[in-house]
mmCIF file of C-alpha atoms in Angstrom:
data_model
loop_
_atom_site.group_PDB
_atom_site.id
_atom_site.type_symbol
_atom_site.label_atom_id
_atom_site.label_comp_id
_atom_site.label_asym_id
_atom_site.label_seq_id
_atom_site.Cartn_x
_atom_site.Cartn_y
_atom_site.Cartn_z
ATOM 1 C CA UNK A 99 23.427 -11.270 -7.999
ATOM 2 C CA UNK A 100 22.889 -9.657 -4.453
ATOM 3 C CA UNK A 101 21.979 -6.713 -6.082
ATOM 4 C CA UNK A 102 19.431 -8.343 -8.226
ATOM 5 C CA UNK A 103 17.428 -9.963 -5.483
ATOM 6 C CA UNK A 104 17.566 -6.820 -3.527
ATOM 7 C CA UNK A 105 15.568 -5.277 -6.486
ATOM 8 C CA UNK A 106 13.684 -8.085 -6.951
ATOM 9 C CA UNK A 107 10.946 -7.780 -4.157
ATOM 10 C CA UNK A 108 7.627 -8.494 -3.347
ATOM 11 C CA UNK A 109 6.155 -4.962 -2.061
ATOM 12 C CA UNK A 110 2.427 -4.593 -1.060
ATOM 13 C CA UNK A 111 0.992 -1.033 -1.145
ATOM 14 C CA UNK A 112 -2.342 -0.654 1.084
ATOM 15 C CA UNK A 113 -4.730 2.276 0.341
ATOM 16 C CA UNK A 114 -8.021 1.161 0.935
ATOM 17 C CA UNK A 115 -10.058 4.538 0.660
ATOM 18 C CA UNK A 116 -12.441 5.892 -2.164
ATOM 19 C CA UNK A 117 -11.501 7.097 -5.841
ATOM 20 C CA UNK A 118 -9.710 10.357 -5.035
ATOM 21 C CA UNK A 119 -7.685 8.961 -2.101
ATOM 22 C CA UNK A 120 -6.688 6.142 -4.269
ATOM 23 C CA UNK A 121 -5.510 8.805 -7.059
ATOM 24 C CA UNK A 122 -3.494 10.672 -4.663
ATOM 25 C CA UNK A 123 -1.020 7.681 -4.331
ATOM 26 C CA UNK A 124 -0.105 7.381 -7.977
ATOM 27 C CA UNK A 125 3.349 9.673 -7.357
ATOM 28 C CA UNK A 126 3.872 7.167 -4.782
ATOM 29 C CA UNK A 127 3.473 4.183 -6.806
ATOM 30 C CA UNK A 128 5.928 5.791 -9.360
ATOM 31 C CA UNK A 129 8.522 6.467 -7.065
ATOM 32 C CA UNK A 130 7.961 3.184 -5.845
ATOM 33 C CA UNK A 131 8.381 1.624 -9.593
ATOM 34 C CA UNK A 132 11.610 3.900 -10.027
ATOM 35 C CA UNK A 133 13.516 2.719 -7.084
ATOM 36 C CA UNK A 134 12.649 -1.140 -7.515
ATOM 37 C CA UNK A 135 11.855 -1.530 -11.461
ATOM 38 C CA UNK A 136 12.053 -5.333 -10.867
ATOM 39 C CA UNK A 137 9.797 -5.352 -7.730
ATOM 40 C CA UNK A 138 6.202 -6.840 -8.041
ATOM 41 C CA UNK A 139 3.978 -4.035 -6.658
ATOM 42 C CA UNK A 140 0.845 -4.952 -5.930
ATOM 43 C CA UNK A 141 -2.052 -2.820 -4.430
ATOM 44 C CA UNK A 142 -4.372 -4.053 -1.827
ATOM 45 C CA UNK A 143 -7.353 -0.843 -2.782
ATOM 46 C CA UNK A 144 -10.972 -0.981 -1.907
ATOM 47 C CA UNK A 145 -13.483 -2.660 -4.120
ATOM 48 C CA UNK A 146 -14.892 1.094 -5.746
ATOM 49 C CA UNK A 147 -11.084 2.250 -6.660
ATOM 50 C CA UNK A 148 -9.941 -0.371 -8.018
ATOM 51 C CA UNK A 149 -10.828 0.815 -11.824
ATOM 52 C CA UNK A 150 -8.179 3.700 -11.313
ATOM 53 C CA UNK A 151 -5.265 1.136 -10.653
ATOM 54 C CA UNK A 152 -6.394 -1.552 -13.119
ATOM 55 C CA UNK A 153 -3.807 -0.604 -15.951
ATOM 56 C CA UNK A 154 -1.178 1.490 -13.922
ATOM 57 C CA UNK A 155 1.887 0.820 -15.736
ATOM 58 C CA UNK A 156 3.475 0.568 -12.078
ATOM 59 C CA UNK A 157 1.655 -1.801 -10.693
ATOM 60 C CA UNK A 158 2.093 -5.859 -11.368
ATOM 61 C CA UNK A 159 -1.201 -7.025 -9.288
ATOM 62 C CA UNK A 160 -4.401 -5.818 -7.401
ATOM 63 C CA UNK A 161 -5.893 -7.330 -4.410
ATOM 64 C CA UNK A 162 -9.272 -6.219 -4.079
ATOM 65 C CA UNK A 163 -10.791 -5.143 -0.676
ATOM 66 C CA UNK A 164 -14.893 -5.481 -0.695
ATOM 67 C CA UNK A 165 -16.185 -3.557 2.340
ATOM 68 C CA UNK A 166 -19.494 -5.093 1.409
ATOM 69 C CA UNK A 167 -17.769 -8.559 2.564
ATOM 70 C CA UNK A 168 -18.074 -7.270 6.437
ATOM 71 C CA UNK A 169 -13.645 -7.535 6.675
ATOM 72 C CA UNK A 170 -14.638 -5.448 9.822
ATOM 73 C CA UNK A 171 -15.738 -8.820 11.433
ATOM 74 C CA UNK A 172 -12.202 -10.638 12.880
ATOM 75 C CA UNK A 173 -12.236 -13.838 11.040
ATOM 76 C CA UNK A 174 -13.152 -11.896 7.496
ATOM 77 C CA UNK A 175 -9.905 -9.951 8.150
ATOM 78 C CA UNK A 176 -8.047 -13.474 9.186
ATOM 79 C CA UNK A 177 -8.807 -14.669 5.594
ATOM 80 C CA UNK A 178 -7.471 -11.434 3.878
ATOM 81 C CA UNK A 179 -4.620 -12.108 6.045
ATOM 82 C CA UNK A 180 -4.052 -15.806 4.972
ATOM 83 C CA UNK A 181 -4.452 -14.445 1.274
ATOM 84 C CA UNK A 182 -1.583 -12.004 1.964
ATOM 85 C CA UNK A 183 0.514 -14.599 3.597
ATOM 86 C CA UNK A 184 0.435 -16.625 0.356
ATOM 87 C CA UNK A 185 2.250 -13.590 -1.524
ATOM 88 C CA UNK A 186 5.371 -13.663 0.787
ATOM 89 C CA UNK A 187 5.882 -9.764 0.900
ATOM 90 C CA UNK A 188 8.983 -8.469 1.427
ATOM 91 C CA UNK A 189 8.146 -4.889 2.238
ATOM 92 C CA UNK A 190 4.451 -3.605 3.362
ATOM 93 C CA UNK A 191 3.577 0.124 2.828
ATOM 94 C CA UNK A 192 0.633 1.312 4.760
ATOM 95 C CA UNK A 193 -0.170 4.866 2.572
ATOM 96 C CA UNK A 194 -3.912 4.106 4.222
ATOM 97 C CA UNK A 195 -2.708 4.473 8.155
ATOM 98 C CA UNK A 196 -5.729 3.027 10.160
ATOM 99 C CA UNK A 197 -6.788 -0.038 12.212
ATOM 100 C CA UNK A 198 -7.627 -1.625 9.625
ATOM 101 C CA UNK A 199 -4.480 -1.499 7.265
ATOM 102 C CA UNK A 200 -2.300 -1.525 10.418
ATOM 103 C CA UNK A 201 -3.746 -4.939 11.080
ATOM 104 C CA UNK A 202 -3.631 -6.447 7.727
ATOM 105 C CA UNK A 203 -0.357 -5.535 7.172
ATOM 106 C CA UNK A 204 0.678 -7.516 10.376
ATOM 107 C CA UNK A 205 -1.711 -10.352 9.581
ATOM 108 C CA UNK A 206 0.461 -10.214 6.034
ATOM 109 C CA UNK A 207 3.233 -10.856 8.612
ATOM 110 C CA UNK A 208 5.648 -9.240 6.120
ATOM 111 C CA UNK A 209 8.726 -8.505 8.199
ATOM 112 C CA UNK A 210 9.042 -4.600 6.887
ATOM 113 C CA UNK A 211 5.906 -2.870 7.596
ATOM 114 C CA UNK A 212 6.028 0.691 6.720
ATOM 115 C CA UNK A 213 3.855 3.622 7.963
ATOM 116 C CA UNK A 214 2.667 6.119 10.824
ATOM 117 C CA UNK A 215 2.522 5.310 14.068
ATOM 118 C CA UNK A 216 -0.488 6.941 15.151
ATOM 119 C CA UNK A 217 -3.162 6.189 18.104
ATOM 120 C CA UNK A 218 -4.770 3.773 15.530
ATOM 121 C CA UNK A 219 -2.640 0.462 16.103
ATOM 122 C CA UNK A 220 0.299 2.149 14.767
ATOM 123 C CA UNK A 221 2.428 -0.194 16.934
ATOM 124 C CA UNK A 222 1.977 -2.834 14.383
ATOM 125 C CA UNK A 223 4.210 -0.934 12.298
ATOM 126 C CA UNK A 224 7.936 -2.797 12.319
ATOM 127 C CA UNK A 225 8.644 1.053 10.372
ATOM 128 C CA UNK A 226 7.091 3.835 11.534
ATOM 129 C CA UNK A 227 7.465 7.100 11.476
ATOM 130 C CA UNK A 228 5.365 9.522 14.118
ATOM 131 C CA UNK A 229 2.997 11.696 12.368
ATOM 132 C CA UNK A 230 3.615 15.063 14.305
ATOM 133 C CA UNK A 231 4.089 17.504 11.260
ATOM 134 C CA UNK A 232 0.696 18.822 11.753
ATOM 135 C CA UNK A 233 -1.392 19.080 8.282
ATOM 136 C CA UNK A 234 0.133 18.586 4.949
ATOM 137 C CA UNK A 235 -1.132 18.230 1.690
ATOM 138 C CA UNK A 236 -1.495 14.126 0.848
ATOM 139 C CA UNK A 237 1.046 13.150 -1.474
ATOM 140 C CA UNK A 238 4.116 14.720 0.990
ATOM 141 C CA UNK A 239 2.597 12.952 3.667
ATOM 142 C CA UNK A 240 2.542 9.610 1.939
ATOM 143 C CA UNK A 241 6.619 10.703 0.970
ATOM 144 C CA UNK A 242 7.200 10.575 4.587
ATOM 145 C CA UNK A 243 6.763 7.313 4.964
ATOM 146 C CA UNK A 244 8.902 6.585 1.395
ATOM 147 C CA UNK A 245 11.586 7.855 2.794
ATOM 148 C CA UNK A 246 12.499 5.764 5.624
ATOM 149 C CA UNK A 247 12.352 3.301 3.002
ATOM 150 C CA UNK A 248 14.603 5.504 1.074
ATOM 151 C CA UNK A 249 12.460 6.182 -2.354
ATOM 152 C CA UNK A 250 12.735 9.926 -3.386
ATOM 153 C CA UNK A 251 10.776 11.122 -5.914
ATOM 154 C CA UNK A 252 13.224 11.516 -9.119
ATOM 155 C CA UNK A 253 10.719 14.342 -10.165
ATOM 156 C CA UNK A 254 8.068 16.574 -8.543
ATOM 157 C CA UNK A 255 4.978 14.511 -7.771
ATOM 158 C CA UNK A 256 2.162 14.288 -10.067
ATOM 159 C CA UNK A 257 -1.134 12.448 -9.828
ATOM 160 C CA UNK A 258 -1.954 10.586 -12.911
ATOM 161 C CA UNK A 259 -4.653 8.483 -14.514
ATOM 162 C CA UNK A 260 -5.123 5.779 -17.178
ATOM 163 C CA UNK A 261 -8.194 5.732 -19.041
ATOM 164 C CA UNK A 262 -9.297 2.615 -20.613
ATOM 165 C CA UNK A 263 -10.586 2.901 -24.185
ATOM 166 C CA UNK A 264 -14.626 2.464 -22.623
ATOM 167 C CA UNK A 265 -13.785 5.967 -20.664
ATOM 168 C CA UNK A 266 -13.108 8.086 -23.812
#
């Protein structure tokens, strides 16, 4: 039974950036999937990515962020918060790593907050990691912060895509 609700968690993923950003975190997601099959992953992606997520078979739910809806004002980002807080995460995983997702994952306040702690409010990370390995290519540097949480890739890393029926 322990070992059942230990699998059975509540895990946020934030990557709040355009298309191809968004794209680059599907090897994440996967590993993600692999090491909790019974979690409920759900994405918090930006308004414009959200069709490359909508039928990943390793994600359960997508919160959509709308820049247009001015989040960058405080009380906007309060009630993305409060819509967080009603999900009761159990693990937060920043793969986005600026103010902006540092802050919501906090306002989530999820307990295990995973990501970088960088210059840009990294200190609202309960799990960082420092980014000081200089550039690397995205996907590894996303692994970083997997593996304090201790998801390894089963496989090498590949980006992949869904197309709806409307795309072919």
């Amino acid at each position: 039974v322990y070992q059942e609700l230990c699998q059975n968690l509540k895990i946020l993923v934030i990557k709040l950036s355009a298309v191809g950003d968004v794209l680059l975190i599907t090897p994440s997601l996967k590993a993600l999937r692999e090491k909790y099959p019974l979690a409920k992953i759900v994405c918090l992606v930006g308004k414009e990515a959200r069709q490359v997520l909508q039928i990943c078979p390793y994600v359960d739910e997508l919160i959509i962020y709308d820049p247009q809806q001015k989040h960058k004002r405080w009380w906007k980002l309060w009630k993305l918060g409060k819509v967080l807080r009603q999900h009761n995460f159990d693990k937060v995983v920043d793969l986005q790593n600026n103010r902006r997702s540092h802050l919501l994952g906090f306002l989530s306040f999820c307990p295990e907050r995973y990501g970088y702690r960088n210059k840009k409010w990294g200190f609202l990370v309960s799990h960082g990691i420092k980014d000081d390995q200089g550039p690397m290519p995205a996907v590894e540097h996303q692994f970083r912060i997997l593996q304090t949480m201790g998801v390894v890739p089963r496989e090498i890393p590949e980006l992949q895509m869904w197309p709806s029926k409307e795309d072919s």
